[in-house]
mmCIF file of C-alpha atoms and ligand atoms in Angstrom:
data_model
loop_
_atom_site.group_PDB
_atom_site.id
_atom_site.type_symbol
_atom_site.label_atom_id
_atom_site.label_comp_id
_atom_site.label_asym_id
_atom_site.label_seq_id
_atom_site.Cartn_x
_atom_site.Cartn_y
_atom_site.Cartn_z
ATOM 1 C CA UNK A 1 -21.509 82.679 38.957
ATOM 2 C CA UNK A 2 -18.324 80.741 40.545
ATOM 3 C CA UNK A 3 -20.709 79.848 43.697
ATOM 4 C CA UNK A 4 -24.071 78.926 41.240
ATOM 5 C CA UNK A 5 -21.229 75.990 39.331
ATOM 6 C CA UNK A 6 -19.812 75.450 42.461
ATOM 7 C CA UNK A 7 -23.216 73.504 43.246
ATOM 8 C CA UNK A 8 -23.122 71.292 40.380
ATOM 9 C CA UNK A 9 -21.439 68.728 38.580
ATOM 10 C CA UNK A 10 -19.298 70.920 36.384
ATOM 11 C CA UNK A 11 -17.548 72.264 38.951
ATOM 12 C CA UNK A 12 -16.560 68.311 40.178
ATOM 13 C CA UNK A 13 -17.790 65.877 38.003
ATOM 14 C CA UNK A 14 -16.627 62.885 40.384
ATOM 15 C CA UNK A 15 -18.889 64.543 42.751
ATOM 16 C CA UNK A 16 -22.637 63.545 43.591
ATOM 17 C CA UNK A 17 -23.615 67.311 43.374
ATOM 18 C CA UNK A 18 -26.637 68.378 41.133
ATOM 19 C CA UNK A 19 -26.247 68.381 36.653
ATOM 20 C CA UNK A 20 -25.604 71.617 35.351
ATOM 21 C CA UNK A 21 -28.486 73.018 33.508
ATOM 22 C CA UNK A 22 -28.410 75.637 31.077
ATOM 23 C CA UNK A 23 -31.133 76.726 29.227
ATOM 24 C CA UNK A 24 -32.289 79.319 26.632
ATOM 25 C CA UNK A 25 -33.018 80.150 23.065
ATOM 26 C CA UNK A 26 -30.926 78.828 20.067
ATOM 27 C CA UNK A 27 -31.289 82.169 19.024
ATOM 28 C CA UNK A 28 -31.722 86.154 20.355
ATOM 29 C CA UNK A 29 -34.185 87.456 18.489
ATOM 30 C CA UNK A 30 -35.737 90.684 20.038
ATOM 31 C CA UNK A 31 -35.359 92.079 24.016
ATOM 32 C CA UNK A 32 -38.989 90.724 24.554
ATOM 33 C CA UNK A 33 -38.546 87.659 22.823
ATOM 34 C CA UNK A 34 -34.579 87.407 25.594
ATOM 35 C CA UNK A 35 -36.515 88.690 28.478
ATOM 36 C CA UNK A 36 -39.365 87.060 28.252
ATOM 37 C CA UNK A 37 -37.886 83.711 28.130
ATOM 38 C CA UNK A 38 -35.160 84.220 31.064
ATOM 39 C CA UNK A 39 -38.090 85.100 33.123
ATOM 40 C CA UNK A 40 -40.154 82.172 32.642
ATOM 41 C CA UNK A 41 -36.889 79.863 32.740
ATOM 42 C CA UNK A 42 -36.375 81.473 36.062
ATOM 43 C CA UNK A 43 -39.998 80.559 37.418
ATOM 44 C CA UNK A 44 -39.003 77.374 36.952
ATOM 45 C CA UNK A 45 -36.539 77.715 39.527
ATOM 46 C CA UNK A 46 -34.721 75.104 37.429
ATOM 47 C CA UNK A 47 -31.960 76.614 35.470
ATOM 48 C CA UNK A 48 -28.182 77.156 36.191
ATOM 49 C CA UNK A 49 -26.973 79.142 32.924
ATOM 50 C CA UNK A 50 -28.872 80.964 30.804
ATOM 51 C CA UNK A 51 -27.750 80.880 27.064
ATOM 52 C CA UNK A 52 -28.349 82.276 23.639
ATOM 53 C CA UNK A 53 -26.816 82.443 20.626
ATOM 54 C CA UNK A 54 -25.926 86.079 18.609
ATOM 55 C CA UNK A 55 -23.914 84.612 16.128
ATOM 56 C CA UNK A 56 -25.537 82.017 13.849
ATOM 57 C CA UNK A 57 -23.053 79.707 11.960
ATOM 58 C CA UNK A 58 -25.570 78.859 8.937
ATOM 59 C CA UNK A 59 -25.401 75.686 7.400
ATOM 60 C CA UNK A 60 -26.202 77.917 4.053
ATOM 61 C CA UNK A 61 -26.482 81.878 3.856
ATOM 62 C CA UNK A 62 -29.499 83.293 3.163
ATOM 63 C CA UNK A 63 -31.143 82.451 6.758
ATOM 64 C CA UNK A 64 -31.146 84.404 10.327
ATOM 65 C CA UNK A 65 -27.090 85.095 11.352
ATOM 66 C CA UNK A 66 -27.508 85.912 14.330
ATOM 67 C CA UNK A 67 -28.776 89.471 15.561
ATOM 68 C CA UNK A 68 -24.973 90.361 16.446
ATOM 69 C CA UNK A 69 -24.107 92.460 19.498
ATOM 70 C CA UNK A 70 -26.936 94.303 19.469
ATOM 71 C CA UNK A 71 -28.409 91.173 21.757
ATOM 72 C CA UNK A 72 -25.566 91.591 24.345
ATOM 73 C CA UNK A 73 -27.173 94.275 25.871
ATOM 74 C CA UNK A 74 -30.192 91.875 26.363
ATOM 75 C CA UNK A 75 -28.500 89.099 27.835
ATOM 76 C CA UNK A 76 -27.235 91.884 30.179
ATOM 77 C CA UNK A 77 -30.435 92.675 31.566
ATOM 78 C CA UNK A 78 -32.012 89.178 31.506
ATOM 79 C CA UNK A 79 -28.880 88.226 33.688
ATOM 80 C CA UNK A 80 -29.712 91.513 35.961
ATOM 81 C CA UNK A 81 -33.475 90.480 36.067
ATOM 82 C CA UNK A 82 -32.676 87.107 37.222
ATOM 83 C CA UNK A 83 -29.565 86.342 38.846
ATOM 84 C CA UNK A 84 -28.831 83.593 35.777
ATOM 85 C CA UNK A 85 -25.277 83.831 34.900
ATOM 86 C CA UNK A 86 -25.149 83.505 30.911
ATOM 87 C CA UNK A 87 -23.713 82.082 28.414
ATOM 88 C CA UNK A 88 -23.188 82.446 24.202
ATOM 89 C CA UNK A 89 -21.262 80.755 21.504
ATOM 90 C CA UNK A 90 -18.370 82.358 20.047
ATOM 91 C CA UNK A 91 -16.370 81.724 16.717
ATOM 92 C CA UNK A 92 -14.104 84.648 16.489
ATOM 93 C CA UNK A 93 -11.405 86.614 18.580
ATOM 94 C CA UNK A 94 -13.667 89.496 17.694
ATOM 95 C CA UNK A 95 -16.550 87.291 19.062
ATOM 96 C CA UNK A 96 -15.114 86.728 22.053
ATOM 97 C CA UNK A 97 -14.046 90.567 22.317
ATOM 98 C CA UNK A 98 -17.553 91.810 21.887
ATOM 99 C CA UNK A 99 -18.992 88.642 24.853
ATOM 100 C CA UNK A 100 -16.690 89.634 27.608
ATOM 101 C CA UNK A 101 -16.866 93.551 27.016
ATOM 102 C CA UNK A 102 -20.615 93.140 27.624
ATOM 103 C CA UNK A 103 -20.110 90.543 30.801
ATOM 104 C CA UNK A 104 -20.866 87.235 29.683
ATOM 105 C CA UNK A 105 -20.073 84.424 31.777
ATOM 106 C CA UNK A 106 -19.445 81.793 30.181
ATOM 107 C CA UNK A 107 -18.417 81.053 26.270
ATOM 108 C CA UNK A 108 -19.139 78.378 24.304
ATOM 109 C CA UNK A 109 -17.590 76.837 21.138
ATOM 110 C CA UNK A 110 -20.105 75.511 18.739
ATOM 111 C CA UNK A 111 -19.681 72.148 16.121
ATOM 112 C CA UNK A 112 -19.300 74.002 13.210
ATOM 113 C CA UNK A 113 -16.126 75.613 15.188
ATOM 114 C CA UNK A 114 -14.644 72.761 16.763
ATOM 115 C CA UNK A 115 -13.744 70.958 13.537
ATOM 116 C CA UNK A 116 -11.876 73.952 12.514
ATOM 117 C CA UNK A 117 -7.967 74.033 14.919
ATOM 118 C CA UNK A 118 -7.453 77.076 12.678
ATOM 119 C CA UNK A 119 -10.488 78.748 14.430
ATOM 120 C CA UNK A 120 -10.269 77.402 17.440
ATOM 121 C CA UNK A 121 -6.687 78.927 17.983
ATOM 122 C CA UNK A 122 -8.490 82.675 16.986
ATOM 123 C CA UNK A 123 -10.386 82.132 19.996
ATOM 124 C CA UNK A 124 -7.547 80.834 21.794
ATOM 125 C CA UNK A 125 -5.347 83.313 21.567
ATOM 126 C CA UNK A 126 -8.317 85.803 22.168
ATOM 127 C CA UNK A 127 -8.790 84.622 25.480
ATOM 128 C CA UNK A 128 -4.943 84.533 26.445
ATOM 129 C CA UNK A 129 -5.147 85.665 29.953
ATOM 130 C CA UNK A 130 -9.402 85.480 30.972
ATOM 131 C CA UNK A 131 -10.385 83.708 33.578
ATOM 132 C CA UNK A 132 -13.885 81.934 32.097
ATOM 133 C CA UNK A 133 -15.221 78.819 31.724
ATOM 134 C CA UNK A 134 -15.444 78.002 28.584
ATOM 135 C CA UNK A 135 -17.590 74.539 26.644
ATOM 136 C CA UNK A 136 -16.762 73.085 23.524
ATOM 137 C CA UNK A 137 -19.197 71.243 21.773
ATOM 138 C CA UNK A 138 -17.927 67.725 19.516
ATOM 139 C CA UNK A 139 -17.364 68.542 16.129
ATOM 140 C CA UNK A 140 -20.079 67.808 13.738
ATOM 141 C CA UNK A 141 -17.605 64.581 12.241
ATOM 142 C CA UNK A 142 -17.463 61.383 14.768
ATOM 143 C CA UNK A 143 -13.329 62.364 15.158
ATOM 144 C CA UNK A 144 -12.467 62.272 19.295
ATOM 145 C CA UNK A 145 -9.564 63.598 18.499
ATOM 146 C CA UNK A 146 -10.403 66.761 16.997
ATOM 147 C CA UNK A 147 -12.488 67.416 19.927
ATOM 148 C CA UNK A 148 -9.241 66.244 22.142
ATOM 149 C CA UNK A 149 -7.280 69.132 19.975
ATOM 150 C CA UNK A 150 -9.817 72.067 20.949
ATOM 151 C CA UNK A 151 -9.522 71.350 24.636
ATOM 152 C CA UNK A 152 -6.026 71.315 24.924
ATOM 153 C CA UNK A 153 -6.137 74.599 22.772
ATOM 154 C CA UNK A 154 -8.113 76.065 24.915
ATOM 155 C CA UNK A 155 -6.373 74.989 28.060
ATOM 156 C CA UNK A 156 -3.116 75.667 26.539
ATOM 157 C CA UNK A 157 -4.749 79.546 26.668
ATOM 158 C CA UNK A 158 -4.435 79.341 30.235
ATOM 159 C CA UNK A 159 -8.708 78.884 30.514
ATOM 160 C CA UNK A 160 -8.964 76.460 33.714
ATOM 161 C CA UNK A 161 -12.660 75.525 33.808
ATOM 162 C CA UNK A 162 -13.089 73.494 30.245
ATOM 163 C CA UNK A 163 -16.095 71.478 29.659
ATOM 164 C CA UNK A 164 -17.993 68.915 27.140
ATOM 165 C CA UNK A 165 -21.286 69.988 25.135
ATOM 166 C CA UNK A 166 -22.256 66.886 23.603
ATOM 167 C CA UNK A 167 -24.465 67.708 20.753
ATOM 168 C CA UNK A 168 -24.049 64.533 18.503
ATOM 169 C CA UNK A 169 -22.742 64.079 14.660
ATOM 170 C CA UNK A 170 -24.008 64.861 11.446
ATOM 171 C CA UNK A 171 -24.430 61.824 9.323
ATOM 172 C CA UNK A 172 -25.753 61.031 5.692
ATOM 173 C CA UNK A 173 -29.241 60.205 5.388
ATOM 174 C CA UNK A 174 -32.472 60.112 7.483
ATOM 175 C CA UNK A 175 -31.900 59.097 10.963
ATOM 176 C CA UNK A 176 -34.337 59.114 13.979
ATOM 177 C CA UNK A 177 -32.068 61.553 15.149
ATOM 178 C CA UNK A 178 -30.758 65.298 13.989
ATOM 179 C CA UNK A 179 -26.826 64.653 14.798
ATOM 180 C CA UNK A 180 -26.199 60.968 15.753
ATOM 181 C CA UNK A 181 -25.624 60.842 19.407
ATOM 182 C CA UNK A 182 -22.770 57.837 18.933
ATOM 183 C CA UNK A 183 -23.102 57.479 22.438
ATOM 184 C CA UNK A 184 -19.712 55.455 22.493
ATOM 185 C CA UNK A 185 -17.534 58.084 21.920
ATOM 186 C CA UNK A 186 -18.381 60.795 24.194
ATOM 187 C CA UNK A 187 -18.625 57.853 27.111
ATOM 188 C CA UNK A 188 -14.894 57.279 25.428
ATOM 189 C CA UNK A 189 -14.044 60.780 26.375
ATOM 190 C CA UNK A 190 -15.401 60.822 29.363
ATOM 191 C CA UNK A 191 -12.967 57.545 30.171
ATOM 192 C CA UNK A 192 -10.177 59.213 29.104
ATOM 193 C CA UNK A 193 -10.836 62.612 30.728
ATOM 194 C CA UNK A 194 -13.023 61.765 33.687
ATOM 195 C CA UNK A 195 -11.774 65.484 35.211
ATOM 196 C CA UNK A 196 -13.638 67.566 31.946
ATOM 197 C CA UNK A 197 -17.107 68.010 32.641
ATOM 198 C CA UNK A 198 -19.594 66.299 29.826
ATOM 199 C CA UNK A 199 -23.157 68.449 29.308
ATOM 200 C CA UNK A 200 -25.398 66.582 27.086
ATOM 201 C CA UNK A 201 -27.509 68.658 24.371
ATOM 202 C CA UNK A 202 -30.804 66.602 23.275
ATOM 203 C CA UNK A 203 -32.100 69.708 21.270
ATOM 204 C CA UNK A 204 -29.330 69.451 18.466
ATOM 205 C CA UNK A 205 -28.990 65.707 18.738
ATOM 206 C CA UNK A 206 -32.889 65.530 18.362
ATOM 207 C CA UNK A 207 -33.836 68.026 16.098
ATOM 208 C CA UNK A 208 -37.476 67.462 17.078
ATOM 209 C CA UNK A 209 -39.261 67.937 20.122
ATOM 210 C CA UNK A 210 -40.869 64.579 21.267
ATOM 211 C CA UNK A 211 -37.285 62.745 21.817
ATOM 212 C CA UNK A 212 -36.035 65.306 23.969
ATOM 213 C CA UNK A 213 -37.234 63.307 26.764
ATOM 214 C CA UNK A 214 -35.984 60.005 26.171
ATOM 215 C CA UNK A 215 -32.208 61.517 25.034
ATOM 216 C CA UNK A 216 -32.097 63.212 28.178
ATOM 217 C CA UNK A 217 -33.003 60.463 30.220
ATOM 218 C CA UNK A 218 -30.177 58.629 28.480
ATOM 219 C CA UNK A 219 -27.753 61.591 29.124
ATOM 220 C CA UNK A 220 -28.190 61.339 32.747
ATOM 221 C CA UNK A 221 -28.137 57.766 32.904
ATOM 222 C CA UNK A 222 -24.640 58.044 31.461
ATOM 223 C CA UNK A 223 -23.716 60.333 34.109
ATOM 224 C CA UNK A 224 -23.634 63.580 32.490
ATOM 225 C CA UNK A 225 -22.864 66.168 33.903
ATOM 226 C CA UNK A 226 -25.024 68.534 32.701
ATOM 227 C CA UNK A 227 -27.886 68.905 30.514
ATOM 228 C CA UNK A 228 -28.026 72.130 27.745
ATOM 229 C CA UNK A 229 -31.407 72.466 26.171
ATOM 230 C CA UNK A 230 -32.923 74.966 23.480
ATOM 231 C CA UNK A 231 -36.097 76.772 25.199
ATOM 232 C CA UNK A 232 -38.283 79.520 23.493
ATOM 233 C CA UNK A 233 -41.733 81.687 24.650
ATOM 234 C CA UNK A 234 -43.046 80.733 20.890
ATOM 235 C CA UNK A 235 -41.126 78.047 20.081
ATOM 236 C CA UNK A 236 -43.114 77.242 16.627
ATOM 237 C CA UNK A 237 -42.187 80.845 15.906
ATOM 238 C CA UNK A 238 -38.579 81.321 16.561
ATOM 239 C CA UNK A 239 -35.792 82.709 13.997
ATOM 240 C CA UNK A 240 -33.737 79.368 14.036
ATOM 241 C CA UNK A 241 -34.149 75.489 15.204
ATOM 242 C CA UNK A 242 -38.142 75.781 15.389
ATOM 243 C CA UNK A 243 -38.569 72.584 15.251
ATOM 244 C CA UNK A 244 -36.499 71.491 18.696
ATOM 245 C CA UNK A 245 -37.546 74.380 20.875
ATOM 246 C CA UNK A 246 -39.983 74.204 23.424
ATOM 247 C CA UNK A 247 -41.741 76.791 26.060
ATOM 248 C CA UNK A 248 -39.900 77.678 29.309
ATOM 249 C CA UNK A 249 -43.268 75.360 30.728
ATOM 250 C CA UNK A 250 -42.486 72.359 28.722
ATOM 251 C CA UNK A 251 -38.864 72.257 29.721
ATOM 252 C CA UNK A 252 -39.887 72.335 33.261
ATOM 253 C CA UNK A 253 -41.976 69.851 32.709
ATOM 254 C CA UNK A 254 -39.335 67.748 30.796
ATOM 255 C CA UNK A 255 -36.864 68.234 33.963
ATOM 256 C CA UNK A 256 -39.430 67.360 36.575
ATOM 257 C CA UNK A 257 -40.522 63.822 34.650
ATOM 258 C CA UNK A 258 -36.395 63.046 34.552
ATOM 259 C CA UNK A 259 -35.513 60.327 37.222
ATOM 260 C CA UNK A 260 -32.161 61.376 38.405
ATOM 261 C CA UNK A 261 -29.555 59.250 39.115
ATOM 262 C CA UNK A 262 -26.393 58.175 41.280
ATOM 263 C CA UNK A 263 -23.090 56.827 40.209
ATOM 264 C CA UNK A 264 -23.282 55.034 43.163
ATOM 265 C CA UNK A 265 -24.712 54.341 47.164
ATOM 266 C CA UNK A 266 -23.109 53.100 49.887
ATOM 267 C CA UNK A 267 -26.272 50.494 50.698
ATOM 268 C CA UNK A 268 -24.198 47.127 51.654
ATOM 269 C CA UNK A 269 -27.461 45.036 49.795
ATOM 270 C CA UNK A 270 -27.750 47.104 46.642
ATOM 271 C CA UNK A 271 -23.194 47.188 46.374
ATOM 272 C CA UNK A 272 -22.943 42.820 47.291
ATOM 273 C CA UNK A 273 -25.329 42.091 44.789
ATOM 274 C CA UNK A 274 -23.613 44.280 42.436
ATOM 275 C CA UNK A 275 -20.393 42.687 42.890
ATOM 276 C CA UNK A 276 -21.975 38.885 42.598
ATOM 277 C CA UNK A 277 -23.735 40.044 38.930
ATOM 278 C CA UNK A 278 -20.235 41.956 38.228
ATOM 279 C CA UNK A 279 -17.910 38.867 38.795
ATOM 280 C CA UNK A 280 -20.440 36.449 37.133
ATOM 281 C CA UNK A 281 -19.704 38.976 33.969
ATOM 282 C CA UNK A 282 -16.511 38.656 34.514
ATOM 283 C CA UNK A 283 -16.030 35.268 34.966
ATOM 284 C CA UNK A 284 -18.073 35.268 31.214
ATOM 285 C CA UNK A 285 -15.633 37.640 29.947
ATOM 286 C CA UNK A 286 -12.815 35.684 30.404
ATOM 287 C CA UNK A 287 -14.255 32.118 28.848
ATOM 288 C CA UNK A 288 -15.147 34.025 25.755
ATOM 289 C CA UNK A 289 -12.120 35.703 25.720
ATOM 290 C CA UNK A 290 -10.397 31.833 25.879
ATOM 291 C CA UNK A 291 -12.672 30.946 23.398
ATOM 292 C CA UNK A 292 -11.782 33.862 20.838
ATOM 293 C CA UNK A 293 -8.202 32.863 21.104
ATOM 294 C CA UNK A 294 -8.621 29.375 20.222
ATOM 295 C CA UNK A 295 -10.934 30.678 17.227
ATOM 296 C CA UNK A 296 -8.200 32.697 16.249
ATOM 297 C CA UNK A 297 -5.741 29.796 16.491
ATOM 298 C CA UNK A 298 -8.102 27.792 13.903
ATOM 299 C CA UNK A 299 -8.340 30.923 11.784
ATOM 300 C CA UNK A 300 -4.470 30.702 11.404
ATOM 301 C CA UNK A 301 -4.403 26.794 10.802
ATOM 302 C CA UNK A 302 -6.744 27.192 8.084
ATOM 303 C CA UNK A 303 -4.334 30.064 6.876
ATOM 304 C CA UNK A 304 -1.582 28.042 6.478
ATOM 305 C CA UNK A 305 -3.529 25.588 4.566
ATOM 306 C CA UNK A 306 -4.547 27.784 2.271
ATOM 307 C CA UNK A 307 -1.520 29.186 1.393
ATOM 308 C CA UNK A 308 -0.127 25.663 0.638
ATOM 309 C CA UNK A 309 -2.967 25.627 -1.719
ATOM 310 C CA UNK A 310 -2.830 29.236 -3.175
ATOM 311 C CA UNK A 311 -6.876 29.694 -1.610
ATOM 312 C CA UNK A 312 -7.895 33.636 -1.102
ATOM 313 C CA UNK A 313 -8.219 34.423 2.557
ATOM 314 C CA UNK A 314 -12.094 35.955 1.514
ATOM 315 C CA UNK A 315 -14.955 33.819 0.206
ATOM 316 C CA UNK A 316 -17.792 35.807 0.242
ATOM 317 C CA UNK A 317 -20.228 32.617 0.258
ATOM 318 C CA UNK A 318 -18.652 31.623 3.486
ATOM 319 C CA UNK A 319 -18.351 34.896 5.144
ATOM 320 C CA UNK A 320 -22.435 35.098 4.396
ATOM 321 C CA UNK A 321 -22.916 31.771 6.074
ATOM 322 C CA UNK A 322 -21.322 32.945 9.090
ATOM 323 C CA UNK A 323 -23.229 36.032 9.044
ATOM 324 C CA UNK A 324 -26.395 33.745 8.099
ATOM 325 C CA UNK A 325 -25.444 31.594 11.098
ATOM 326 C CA UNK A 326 -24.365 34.504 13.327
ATOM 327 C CA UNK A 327 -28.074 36.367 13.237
ATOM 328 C CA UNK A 328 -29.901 33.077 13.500
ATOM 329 C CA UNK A 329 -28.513 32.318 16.568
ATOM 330 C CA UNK A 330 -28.491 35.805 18.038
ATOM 331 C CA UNK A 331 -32.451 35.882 17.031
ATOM 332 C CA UNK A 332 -32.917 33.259 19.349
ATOM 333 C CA UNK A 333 -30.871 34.887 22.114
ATOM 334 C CA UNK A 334 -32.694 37.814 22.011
ATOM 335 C CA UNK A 335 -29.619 39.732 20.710
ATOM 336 C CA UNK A 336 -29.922 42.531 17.831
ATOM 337 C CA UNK A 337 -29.130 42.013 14.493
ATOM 338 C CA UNK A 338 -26.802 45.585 14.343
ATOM 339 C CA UNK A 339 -24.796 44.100 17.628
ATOM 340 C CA UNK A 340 -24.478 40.464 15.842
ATOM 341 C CA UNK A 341 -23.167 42.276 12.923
ATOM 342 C CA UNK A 342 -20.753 44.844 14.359
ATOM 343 C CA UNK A 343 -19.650 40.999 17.166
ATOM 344 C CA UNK A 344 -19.014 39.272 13.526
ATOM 345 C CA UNK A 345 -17.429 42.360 11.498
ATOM 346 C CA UNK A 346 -14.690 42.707 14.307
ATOM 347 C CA UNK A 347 -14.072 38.816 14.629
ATOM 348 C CA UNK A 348 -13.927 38.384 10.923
ATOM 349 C CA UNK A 349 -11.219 41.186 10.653
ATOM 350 C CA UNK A 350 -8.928 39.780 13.038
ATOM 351 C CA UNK A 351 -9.260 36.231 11.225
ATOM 352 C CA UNK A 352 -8.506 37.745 8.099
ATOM 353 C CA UNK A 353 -5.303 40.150 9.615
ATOM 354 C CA UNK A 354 -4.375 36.729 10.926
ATOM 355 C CA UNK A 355 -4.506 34.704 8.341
ATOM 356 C CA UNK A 356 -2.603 37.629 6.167
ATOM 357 C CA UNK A 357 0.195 37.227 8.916
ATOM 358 C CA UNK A 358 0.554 33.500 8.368
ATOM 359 C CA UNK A 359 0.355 33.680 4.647
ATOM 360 C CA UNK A 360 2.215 36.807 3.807
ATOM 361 C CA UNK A 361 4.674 36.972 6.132
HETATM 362 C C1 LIG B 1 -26.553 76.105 19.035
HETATM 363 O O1 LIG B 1 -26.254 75.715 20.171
HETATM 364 O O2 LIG B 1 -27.516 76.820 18.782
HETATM 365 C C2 LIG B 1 -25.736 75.628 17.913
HETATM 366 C C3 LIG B 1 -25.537 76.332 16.813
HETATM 367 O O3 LIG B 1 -25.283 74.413 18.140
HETATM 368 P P1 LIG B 1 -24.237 73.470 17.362
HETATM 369 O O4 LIG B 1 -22.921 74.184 17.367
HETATM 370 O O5 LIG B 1 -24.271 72.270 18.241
HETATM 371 O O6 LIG B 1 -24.804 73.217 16.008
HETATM 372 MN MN1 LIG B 2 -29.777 75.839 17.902
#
C-alpha cells in the first residue's frame, strides 16, 4: 500500500505526482456483487484504493445498514485478486476493531461521524497506537472547525497520514446538488493546512449521475488531491445511493474525459504573462481597496449626522436602492446577481458596524 500512495498526491500534496483515486461501491452487498466490481475497477487500470462501506449510517432506520463484517472477508479477497489496497468507513472503536483484524488499509470517517467529537474520540482512542492512514470526510453542517477538531483528534491518536474527503453539506431545500459543495471552505482548509491531503467526492456532493463529470473537473481544477467516487456492476440496482453510482466502465470513462491539471510549469512565456495579468489584479486590488476606505469614511460622516438628528442607522428604502443600483450596474458588467449581492451584503455591514461605532460609542 505505502509504495501505491507513495505515487500520488496524498502522500505529498505540494507535489506534482498523480490524484489519488479510490473507487468502489457505497455499499457491500454480496461477494459477487464486491468481486465483481474490484475486478472491473481493476481493468481499468485506473484505481488507487478500493473502498466500500459495511456499516451504513442511515439517515432513517428501516433501510440497508450495512451487511456488517460479514463483507470483510470480501474486501479481503477483492484486495488478494487485485493488488488494490482498501479502504471502509468506520464509526465505532468496535468498527475499527473488526477493519484492522480483517486487514484493511485504510479507514475512513464518514459526515454523519465527523460532526459528532464524542464519536470521533471512540475511534480515536481505538486506534491509539496503529499505524494507518486514515480520511475524514467534512461534516454534513458548513462548520470548518468541526472538521479542524476531528483531525487533530485523530492526529492527537498518534495516526500520521490524515487526509480530507470532501463530500459537501447538507442544506434545506432543493439544490442542483445532493450536499452543497461550498467550494470556499474546503479551498479555506486547504489554505490553512496545505500539508493534509484534500480528496474530492462528486458522488455524495451530486447525488445524481450526470454532474459527476463537471464536479470532478472542478475538484481537480482546485487542485485536489484526490478524487473518491461511488462505482457499482448494477448501479440502478444497488442496496444504497442508486441514484449516484455508476459501472466500473462509466467511471473509466469519466476519468479518461478529465483534463488534468498542474499547479504550475516552469515555461518562462506561460509564468511572465502570469505575473503581468497578476500585478494588473493587484494593482486593482489596491484602488478598490482605497476606494472602500473612503466609502467607509462617508459611511461614518453620515453617522455622526444622524446621531445629531436621532436618524436609525437602517432605512430599508435606501438599502433597496443600493441593492437596486448595485445589480443594475453589475448586469451591465457582466457580473452575477448572487456575487453583487453577497459584494453589497458585506459592504453594507461594515457601514452599519461603523456607523454603530460613531453613534454608540
Ligand atoms: C459513503 O461514503 O458511502 C457515505 C456514507 O458517505 P458520507 O459520510 O459522505 O455521507
Ligand atoms: Mn454512499
Amino acid at each position: 500500500m505505502e509504495q501505491i500512495l507513495a505515487k500520488t498526491k496524498f502522500a505529498d500534496p505540494a507535489s506534482d505526482k498523480k490524484p489519488l483515486i479510490i473507487s468502489g461501491p457505497c455499499s457491500a452487498e454480496t461477494e459477487e456483487q464486491v468481486l465483481a466490481t474490484a475486478l472491473a475497477l481493476a481493468k481499468t487500470g485506473k484505481v488507487d484504493v478500493l473502498r466500500a462501506g459495511i456499516w451504513k449510517p442511515r439517515t432513517r432506520p428501516g433501510s440497508f445498514e450495512g451487511i456488517g463484517p460479514k463483507g470483510l472477508p470480501w474486501l479481503q479477497k477483492a484486495k488478494e485478486l487485485t493488488g488494490m489496497p482498501t479502504t471502509v468507513e468506520v464509526a465505532t472503536a468496535k468498527q475499527v476493531e473488526d477493519a484492522l483484524h480483517f486487514g484493511v488499509d485504510i479507514l475512513w470517517i464518514g459526515a454523519r461521524t465527523t460532526v459528532n467529537p464524542f464519536s470521533v474520540q471512540d475511534v480515536a482512542d481505538a486506534l491509539k497506537g496503529v499505524k494507518i492512514p486514515v480520511l475524514i470526510k467534512n461534516p454534513i453542517n458548513p462548520d470548518l472547525e468541526l472538521w479542524i477538531g476531528a483531525v487533530e483528534r485523530i492526529q492527537k491518536a498518534g495516526i500520521e497520514k490524515v487526509g480530507l474527503i470532501h463530500r459537501g453539506f447538507s442544506s434545506y431545500g432543493n439544490t442542483e446538488y445532493r450536499n452543497a459543495p461550498m467550494w470556499h471552505l474546503a479551498i479555506e482548509l486547504k489554505r490553512r493546512h496545505p500539508e493534509l491531503p484534500m480528496i474530492c467526492d462528486p458522488s455524495h456532493i451530486s447525488g445524481r449521475r450526470d454532474i459527476l463529470q463537471a464536479v470532478s473537473q472542478e475538484a481537480i481544477d482546485l487542485d485536489y488531491d484526490g478524487l473518491m467516487l461511488e462505482t457499482h456492476i448494477d448501479p440502478d440496482n444497488a442496496w444504497s445511493d442508486a441514484k449516484q453510482q455508476i459501472t466500473p466502465e462509466k467511471f473509466g470513462e469519466l476519468l479518461s474525459n478529465i483534463t488534468w491539471r498542474h499547479e504550475r510549469t516552469d515555461q518562462k512565456e506561460f509564468n511572465t504573462a502570469l505575473e503581468k495579468l497578476r500585478n494588473q489584479i493587484n494593482g486593482i486590488d489596491d484602488e478598490i481597496m482605497l476606494l472602500l476606505g473612503n466609502r467607509m469614511k462617508i459611511a461614518e460622516k453620515i453617522g455622526q449626522y444622524k446621531k445629531e438628528n436621532n436618524i436609525t442607522i437602517l432605512q430599508t428604502n435606501r438599502w433597496n436602492e443600493i441593492l437596486d443600483r448595485g445589480i443594475r450596474a453589475g448586469e451591465k458588467l457582466g457580473l452575477t446577481k448572487d456575487f453583487v449581492l453577497k459584494y453589497f451584503d458585506a459592504v453594507h455591514l461594515e457601514s452599519i458596524n461603523r456607523q454603530n461605532k460613531v453613534m454608540n460609542d
